Amino acid sequence: MDIPPWLLAPESAHTSWLDCQPTRLLALPALARQLGIAQLWAKLESERPLGNFKSLGGIPAATRALALAMQRAPGRPPPRLICASDGNHGLAVAVAAHRAGTSATVYLPRSVDAARVARIVFAGATIAWVDGRYDDAVEAARAAAGEDALLISDTSDDPDDPVVADVMNGYAVLARELSDQLTRVRARPSHVFAQAGVGGLAAALAEGLQSGLAPGGRVLVVEPASAACVGHGLRLGRVASVDGPLKTTASMLSCGRASAPALRILLRHRAGAVSVDESELSDAVTVWHGTGNGTTTASGACGLAGLRHIAADPARRRSHRLDADSVALVVISEAAPSA
């Protein structure tokens, strides 16, 4: 593996080395009218390489971690990679390992569906099954890391975790794309609906879009009601686990503990929180498919579910200041996976 000098710089945890092309930002005027707002914009991360936004974080963060490790131990083969995942982050880390000529082990809870598992295996990674929740997989991966294995995590209880910072710097590419695209179409969102598992995507949007929001504009974190760990952390002002099995059709968001680096950013920007039930998640997928702009999942449409949840109720509309002049932004964070 050749180590380009720029990869060793902390500010360079991005995807320029992938020659990444911006995904589309779409206006959805018909759906905006149905929801009683002025404009609705959707960022299509379903078009991103690997079918989701996680490629922006996992691949460059893993590659930079490998480069740093090889700089510290020149002449040695690249160490193997370890991560926990519900599917998408693990695929990104597996691809990074394959490109670097090393191996990856991805710790997965047994609830991960076969299509997601097949993609990770096809990318060359080994699966380590974990009984329990996603958070149990995070702990198992952390325990397995050592001198011969680098942990490439997208969540941490350490607000200054350097690898998680690199992952989130990768997600910032999405926010920069959005800033440029919104400027070109002269749109200033009043409401950004960002789905959350551990909170990395929502934090990247909160940090990267502040200057482009309308006056009083706000990021609203949207989560399944059964796995609302980021909202729990926002209410408490600190990371804390939520109880229960975290069972939800939004399987990429089935997380019981927010990431401390993400939560710190969301608290600083006074992000709000919205939780949605399973029927609202299902309805959002149906609505999205009806736009004719490709497939997604309950995880991918969760932000849209949050917007629809608020728009459907006059009291919630008043509480969140959603009205006929509002400009909403959602992210379709993944396409429906296929093996």
XYZ file of C-alpha atoms in Angstrom, residues 50 54 58 62 80-98 102-113 115-131 133-134 136-142 144-145 149-154 252:
70
model
C -21.941 1.135 -1.960
C -21.301 5.265 5.048
C -15.569 4.195 6.753
C -9.877 3.020 7.629
C -6.107 -6.239 9.747
C -9.194 -4.133 10.433
C -11.995 -4.690 12.932
C -15.324 -2.956 13.264
C -18.865 -3.390 14.488
C -21.771 -2.732 12.176
C -25.426 -3.180 11.382
C -24.329 -3.578 7.763
C -23.267 -0.390 6.006
C -20.217 0.728 7.993
C -18.949 -2.849 7.921
C -19.203 -2.924 4.142
C -17.181 0.299 3.866
C -14.458 -1.046 6.165
C -14.386 -4.350 4.258
C -13.879 -2.476 0.976
C -11.097 -0.370 2.516
C -9.326 -3.519 3.760
C -9.608 -5.188 0.367
C -5.358 -6.665 4.219
C -8.266 -8.442 5.913
C -11.251 -7.253 7.902
C -13.434 -8.804 10.564
C -16.880 -7.287 10.943
C -18.812 -7.902 14.158
C -22.519 -8.147 13.449
C -25.576 -8.762 15.618
C -27.500 -11.793 14.388
C -30.409 -9.592 13.343
C -28.535 -8.303 10.260
C -30.300 -9.462 7.106
C -28.373 -9.315 1.752
C -26.234 -7.031 3.899
C -24.164 -9.958 5.155
C -23.612 -11.209 1.611
C -22.261 -7.834 0.476
C -19.741 -7.736 3.332
C -18.592 -11.286 2.638
C -18.324 -10.546 -1.092
C -16.021 -7.636 -0.218
C -13.704 -10.130 1.450
C -14.425 -9.663 5.156
C -14.940 -12.313 7.809
C -18.126 -12.138 9.859
C -18.003 -12.478 13.649
C -21.528 -13.039 14.916
C -22.582 -11.488 18.206
C -25.612 -12.446 20.248
C -27.856 -5.832 20.155
C -25.690 -3.679 17.908
C -22.981 -5.667 22.066
C -21.221 -5.932 18.709
C -19.527 -2.578 19.392
C -18.197 -3.904 22.694
C -17.049 -7.183 21.127
C -15.149 -5.375 18.371
C -13.538 -3.026 20.858
C -10.908 -7.766 19.952
C -8.752 -4.863 18.790
C -5.863 -5.282 14.490
C -7.076 -1.706 14.072
C -10.518 -0.791 15.377
C -12.354 1.343 12.818
C -15.383 2.459 14.768
C -18.018 5.030 13.884
C -29.403 0.665 10.390
